[in-house]
Short mmCIF file of C-alpha atoms and ligand atoms in Angstrom, two decimals:
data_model
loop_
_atom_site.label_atom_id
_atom_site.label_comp_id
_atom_site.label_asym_id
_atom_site.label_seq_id
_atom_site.Cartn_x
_atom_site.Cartn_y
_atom_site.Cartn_z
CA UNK A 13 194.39 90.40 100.93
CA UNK A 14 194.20 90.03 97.27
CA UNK A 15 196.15 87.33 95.53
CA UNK A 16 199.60 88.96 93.58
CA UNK A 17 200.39 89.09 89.74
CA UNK A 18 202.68 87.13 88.67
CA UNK A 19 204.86 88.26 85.55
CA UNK A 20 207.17 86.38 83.77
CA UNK A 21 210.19 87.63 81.11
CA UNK A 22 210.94 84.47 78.66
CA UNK A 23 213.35 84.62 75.66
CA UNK A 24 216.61 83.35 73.83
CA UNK A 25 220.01 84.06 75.07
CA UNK A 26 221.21 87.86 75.30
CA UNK A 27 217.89 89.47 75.44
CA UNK A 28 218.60 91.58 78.71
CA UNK A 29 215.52 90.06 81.14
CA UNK A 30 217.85 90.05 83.77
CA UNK A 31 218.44 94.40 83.48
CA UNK A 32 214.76 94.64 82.49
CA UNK A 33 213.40 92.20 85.55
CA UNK A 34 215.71 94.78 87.98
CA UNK A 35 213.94 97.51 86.23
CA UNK A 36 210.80 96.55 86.33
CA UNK A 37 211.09 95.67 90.03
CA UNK A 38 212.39 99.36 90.99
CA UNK A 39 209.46 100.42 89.23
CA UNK A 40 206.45 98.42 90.92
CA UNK A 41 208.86 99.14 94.52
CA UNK A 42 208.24 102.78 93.44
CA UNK A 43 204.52 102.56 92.70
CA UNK A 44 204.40 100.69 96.78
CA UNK A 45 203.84 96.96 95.47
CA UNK A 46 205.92 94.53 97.32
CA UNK A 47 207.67 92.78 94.98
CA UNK A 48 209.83 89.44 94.91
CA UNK A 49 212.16 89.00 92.04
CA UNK A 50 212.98 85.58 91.12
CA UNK A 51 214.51 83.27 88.20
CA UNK A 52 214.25 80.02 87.01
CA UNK A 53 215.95 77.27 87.12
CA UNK A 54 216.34 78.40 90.43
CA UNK A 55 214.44 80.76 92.83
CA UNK A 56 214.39 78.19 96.29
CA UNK A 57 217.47 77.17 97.58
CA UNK A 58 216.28 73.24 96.13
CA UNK A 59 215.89 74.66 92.65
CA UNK A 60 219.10 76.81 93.19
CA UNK A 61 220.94 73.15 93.60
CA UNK A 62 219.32 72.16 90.16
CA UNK A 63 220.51 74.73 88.39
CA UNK A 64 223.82 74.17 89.30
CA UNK A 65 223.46 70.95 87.61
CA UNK A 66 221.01 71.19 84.93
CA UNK A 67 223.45 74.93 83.20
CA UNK A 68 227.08 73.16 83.83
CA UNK A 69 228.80 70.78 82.07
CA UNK A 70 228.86 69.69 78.35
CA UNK A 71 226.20 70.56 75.75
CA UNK A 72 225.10 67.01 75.95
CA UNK A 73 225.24 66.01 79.38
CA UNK A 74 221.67 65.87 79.59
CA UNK A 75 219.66 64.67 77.07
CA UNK A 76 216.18 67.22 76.53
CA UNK A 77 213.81 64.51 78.26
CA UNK A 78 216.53 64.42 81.18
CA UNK A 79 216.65 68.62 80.91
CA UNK A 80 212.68 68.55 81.14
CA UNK A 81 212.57 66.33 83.96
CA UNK A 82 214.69 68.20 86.14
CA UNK A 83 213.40 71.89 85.39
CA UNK A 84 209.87 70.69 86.06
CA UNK A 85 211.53 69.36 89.26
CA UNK A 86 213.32 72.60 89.99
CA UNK A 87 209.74 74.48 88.98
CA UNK A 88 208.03 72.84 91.70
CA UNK A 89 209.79 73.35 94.28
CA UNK A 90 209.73 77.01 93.19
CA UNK A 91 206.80 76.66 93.03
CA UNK A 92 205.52 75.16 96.38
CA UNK A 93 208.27 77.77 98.97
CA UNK A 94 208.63 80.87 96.76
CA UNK A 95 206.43 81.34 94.20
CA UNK A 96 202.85 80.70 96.05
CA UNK A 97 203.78 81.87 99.18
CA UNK A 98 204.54 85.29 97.82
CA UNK A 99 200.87 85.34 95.23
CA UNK A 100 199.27 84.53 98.62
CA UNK A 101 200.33 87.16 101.07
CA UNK A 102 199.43 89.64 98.27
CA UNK A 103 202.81 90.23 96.77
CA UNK A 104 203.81 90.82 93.23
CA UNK A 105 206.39 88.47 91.53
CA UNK A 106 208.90 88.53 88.83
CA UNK A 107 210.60 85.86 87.70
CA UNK A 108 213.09 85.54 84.90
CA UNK A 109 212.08 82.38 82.87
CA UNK A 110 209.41 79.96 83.27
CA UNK A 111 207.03 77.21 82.13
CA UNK A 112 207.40 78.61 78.45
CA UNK A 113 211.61 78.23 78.19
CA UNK A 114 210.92 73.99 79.09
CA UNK A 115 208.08 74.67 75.95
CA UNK A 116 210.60 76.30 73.87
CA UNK A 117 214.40 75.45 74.71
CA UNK A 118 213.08 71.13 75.08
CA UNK A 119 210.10 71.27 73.45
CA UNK A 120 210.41 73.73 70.31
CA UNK A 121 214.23 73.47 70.41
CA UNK A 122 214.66 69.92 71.66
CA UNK A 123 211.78 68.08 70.31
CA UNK A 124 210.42 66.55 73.86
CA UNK A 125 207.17 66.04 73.23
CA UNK A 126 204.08 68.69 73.44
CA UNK A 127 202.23 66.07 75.50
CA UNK A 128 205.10 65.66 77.49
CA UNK A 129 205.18 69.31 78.18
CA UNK A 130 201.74 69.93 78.53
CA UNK A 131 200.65 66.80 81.18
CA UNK A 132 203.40 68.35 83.33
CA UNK A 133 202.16 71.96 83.08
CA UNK A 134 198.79 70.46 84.14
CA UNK A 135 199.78 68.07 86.96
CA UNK A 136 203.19 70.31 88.41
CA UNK A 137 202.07 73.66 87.87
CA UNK A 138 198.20 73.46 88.67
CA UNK A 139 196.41 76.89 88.83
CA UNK A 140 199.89 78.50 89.19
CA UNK A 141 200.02 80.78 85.80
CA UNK A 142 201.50 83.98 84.44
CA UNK A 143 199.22 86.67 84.70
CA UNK A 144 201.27 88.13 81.75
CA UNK A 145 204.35 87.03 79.65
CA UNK A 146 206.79 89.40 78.43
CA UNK A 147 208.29 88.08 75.44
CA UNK A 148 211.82 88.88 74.30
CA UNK A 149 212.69 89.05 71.28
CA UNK A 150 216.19 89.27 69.14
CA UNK A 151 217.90 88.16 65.96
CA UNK A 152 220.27 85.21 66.94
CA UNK A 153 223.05 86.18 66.17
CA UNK A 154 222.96 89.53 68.46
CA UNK A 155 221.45 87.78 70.96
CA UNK A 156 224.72 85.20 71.10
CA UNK A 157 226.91 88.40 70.97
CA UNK A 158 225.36 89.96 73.31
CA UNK A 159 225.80 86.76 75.71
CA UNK A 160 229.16 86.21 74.86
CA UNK A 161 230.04 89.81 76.04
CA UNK A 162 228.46 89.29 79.00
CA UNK A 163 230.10 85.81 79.91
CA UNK A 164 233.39 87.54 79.28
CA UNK A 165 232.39 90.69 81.25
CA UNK A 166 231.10 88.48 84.13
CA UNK A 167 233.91 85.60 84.13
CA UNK A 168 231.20 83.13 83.79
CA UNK A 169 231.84 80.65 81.13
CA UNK A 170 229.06 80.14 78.86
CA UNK A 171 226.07 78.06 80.27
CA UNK A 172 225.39 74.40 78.48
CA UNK A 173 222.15 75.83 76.22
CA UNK A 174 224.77 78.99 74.83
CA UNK A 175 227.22 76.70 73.50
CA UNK A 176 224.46 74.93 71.23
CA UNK A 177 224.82 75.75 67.58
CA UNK A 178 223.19 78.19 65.84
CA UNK A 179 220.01 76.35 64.26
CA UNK A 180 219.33 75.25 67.70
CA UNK A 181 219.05 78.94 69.06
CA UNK A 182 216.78 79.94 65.16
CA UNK A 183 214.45 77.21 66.18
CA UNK A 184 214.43 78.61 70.04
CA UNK A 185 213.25 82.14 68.52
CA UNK A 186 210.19 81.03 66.16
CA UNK A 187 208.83 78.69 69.48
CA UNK A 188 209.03 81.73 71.46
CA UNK A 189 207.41 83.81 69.00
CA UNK A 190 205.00 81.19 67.82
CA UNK A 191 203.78 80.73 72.18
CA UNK A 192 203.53 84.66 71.83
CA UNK A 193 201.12 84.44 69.03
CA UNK A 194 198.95 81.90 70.32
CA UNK A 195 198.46 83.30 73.58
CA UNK A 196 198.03 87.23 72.77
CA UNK A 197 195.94 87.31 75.93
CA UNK A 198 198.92 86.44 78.78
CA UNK A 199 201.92 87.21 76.46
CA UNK A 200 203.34 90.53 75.20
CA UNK A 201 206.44 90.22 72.66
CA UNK A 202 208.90 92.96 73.34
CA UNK A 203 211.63 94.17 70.70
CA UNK A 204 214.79 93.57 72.53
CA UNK A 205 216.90 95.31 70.02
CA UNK A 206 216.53 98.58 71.27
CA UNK A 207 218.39 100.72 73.59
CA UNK A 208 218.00 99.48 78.17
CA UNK A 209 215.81 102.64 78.11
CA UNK A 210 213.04 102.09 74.83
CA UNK A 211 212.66 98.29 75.98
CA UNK A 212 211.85 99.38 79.93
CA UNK A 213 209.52 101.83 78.90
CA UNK A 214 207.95 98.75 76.34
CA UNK A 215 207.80 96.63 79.52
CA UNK A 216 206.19 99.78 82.04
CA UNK A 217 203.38 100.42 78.79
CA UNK A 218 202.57 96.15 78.69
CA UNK A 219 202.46 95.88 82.61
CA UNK A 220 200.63 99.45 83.20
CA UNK A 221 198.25 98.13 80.19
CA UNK A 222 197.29 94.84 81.44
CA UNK A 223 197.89 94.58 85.21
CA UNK A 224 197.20 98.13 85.97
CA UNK A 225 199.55 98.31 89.29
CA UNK A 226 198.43 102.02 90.46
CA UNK A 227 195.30 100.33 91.35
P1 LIG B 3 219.72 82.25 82.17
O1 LIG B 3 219.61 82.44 83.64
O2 LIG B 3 220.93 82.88 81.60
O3 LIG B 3 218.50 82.60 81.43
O4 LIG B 3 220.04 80.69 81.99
C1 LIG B 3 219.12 79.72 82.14
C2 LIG B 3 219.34 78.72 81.02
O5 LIG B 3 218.48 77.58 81.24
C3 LIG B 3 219.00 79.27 79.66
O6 LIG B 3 219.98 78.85 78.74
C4 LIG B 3 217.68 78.61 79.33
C5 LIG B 3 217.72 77.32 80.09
N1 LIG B 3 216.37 76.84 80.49
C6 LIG B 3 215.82 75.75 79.83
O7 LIG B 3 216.43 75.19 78.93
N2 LIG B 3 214.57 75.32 80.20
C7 LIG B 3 213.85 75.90 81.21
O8 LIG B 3 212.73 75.48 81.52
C8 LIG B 3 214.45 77.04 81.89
C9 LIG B 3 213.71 77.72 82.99
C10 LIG B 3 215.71 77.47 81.49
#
């Protein structure tokens, strides 16, 4: 059995990965993949117990070392009963967020530092990479609209990373962007502006490009 793809959908607040990961998933379930749809922090019922901790609370609860610490901790358990497993027995998987939000909410956002980041990608994450990385990308300020709306709609309050200021979520956006342009070859930066239905078909051209599910 061959091994899986895995795909990954990384971005600011707001974007709508979560609509476009269901999306997505309906599609590749239509075109006979199995698929397993997954998020991060979170994903194994360890990580799930992370996230809990790591998204509640006060802005500064944790300081970005502390943040990096425990996703990386969260990622590898993830890792180790979800994420391999599934590459293994030949199944695609999805999964909302990744290694690139540690490199952009702490790193480009929080100023941990690159070495920091990158010694754990090498020792935590091993061979265990995104065959491709959608990108999503929004102005700031719709992006925190959008998430507010959502929070209200939902009756979740907003997570510790929304209620950072503004120059915290700019500086989120040019990371992202900037990991897009220096890896053109896994990454694919989506316009998240437009309407559910112009941003799934964006996602269906990348993944039909690059990963070629019908075979
Ligand atoms: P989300 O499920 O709404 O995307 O919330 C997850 C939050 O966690 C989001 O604000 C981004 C943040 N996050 C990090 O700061 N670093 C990480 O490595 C990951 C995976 C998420």
């Amino acid at each position: 059995m061959a091994r899986g793809r895995f795909i990954t959908f990384e971005g600011g607040e707001g974007a709508g990965k979560s609509t476009q990961v269901r999306r997505l998933v309906a599609r590749l379930d239509a075109a006979g993949i199995e698929v397993v749809a997954t998020r991060e922090p979170g994903g194994s019922p360890g990580a799930e117990a992370i996230r809990a901790l790591v998204l509640t609370g006060s802005a500064d609860r944790w300081s970005p070392i502390t943040e990096t610490l425990l996703m990386y901790g969260a990622r590898r358990d993830h890792i180790e009963r979800t994420i391999t497993p599934a590459l293994e027995r030949g199944a695609w998987v999805v999964c909302d967020r990744f290694a690139d939000s540690t490199r952009a909410y702490q790193g480009g956002a929080g100023d941990v530092a690159p070495e920091l980041i990158a010694a754990l990608e090498t020792h935590v994450l091993g061979t265990v990479r995104p065959d491709l990385t959608l990108v999503f990308d929004l102005p700031v300020d719709v992006g925190l609209a959008r998430a507010e709306v959502h929070a209200k709609a939902s009756g979740h309050a907003e997570t510790r990373f929304e209620s950072k200021g503004l120059a915290f979520h700019e500086r989120l956006r040019t990371a992202f962007r900037q990991i897009a342009a220096a890896e053109p070859e896994r990454c694919v930066l989506v316009d998240a502006a437009g309407t559910i239905e112009t941003v799934e078909s964006d996602v269906w051209t990348a993944v039909s490009d690059r990963l070629h599910p019908h075979g």
